[in-house]
Coordinates of C-alpha atoms and ligand atoms in Angstrom, one line a residue:
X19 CA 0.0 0.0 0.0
X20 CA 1.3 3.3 -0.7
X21 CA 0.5 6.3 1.4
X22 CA -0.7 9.6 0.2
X23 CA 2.2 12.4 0.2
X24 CA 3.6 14.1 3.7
X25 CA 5.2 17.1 1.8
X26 CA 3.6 19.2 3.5
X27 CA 4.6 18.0 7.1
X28 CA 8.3 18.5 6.5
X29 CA 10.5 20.7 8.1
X30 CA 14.4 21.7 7.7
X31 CA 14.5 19.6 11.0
X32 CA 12.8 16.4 10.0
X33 CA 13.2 16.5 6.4
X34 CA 17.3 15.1 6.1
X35 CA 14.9 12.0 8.1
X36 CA 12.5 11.6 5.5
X37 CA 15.2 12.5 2.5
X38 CA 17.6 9.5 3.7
X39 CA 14.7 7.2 3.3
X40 CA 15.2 7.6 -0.4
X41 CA 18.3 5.8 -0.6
X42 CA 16.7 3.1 2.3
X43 CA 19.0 4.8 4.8
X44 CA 17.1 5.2 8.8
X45 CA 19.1 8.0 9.8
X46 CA 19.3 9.8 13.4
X47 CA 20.9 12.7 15.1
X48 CA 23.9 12.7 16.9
X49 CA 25.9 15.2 19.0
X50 CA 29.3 15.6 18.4
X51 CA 29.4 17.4 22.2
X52 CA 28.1 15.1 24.5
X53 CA 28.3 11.9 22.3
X54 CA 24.5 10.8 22.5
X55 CA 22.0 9.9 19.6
X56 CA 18.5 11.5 19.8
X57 CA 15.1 11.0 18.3
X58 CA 13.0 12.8 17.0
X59 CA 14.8 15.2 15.1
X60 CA 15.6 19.0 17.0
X61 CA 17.7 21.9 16.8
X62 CA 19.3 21.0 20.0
X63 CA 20.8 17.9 21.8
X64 CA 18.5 17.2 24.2
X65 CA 21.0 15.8 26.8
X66 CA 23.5 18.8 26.6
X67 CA 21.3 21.5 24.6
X68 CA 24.6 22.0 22.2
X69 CA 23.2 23.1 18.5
X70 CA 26.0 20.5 17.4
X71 CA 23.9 17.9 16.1
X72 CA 24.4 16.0 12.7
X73 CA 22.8 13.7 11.3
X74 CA 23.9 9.9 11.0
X75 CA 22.7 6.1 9.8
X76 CA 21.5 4.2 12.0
X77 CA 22.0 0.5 12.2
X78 CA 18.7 -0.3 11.6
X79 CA 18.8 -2.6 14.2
X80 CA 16.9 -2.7 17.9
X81 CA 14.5 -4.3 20.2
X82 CA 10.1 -4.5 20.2
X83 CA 9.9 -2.1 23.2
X84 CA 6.3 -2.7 23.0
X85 CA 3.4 -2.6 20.5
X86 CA 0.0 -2.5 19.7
X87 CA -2.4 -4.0 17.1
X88 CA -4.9 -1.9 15.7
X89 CA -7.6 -3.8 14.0
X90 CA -9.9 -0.9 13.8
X91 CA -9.2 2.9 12.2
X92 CA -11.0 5.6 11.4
X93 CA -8.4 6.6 9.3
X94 CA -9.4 6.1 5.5
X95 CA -5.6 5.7 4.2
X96 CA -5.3 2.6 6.6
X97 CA -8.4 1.2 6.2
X98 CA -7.2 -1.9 3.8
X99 CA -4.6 -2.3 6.1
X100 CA -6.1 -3.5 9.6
X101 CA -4.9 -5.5 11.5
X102 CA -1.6 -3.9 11.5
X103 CA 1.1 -3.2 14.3
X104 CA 2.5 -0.5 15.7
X105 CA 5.6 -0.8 17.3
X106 CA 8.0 1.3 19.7
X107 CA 11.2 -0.5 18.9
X108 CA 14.8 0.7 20.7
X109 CA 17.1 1.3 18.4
X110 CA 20.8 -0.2 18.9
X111 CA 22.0 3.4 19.3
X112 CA 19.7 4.1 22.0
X113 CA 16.7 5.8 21.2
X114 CA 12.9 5.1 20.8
X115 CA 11.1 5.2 17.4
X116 CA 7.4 4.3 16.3
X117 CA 6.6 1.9 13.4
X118 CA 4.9 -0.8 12.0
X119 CA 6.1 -4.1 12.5
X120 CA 5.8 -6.6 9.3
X121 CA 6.0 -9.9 8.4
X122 CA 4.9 -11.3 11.9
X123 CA 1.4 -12.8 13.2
X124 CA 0.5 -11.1 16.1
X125 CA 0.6 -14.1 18.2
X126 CA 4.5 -14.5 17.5
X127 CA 5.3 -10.9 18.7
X128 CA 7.1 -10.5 21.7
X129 CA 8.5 -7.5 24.1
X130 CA 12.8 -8.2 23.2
X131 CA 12.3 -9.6 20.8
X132 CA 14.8 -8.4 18.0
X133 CA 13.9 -6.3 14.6
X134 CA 15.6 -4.4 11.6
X135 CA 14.3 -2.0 9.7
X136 CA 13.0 -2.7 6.4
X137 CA 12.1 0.0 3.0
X138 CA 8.8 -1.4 1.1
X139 CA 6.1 1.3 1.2
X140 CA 6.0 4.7 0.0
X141 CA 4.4 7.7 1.4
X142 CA 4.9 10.0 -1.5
X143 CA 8.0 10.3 -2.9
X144 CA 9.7 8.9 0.4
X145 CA 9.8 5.3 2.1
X146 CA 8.6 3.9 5.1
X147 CA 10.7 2.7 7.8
X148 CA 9.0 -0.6 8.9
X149 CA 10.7 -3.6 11.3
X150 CA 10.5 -7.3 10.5
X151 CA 12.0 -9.5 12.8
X152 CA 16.4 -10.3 12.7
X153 CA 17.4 -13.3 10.9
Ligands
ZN2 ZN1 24.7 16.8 23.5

């Protein structure tokens, strides 16, 4: 399923984010000052509020914090979709993101259990970051 455009969402802070999805890149920020990764994209480090944040590729690799299956949406875009999950997953580098998890029954989901990021769907001219499980 393709998604309908999100041009108008984008920002000079969150668009690098959606740009790198082009090339299948998940890329976050990083602060060359204090040495910590953030996420969701800002003007300032978080942890040291130093404007020297760039950004960098992620592994693509983490951990289900937890999810949620939605079998139900009012949202027309997802409505050929349900039941799908949405996922907080922990990145490697230390930080939280929301997805989708694919390519999993929701019955063989579990909290640890560990994902990569995966570039299938579109939303406009950029792609999705989703998680399947590691091989
Ligand atoms: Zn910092």
């Amino acid at each position: 399923m393709n998604y309908p455009s999100i041009t108008h969402l984008l920002n000079d802070e969150n668009k690098p984010y959606f740009e790198a999805t082009k090339d299948q890149k998940l890329v976050i920020q990083y602060c060359s000052v204090c040495h910590t990764h953030q996420f969701y994209p800002r003007v300032l480090c978080m942890n040291c509020f130093s404007d020297a944040v760039q950004w960098v590729e992620a592994s693509g690799k983490g951990k289900l914090y937890s999810y949620s299956v939605v079998k139900k949406t009012f949202i027309p875009e997802y409505k050929d979709k349900v039941p799908y999950i949405v996922a907080l997953i922990d990145l490697e580098e230390g930080v939280r993101l929301m997805s989708h998890m694919v390519d999993i029954d929701e019955g063989d989901l579990f909290v640890g259990m560990e994902v990569s990021v995966v570039f299938r769907e579109q939303i406009g001219e950029y792609k999705l970051p989703q998680f399947v499980p590691a091989k």
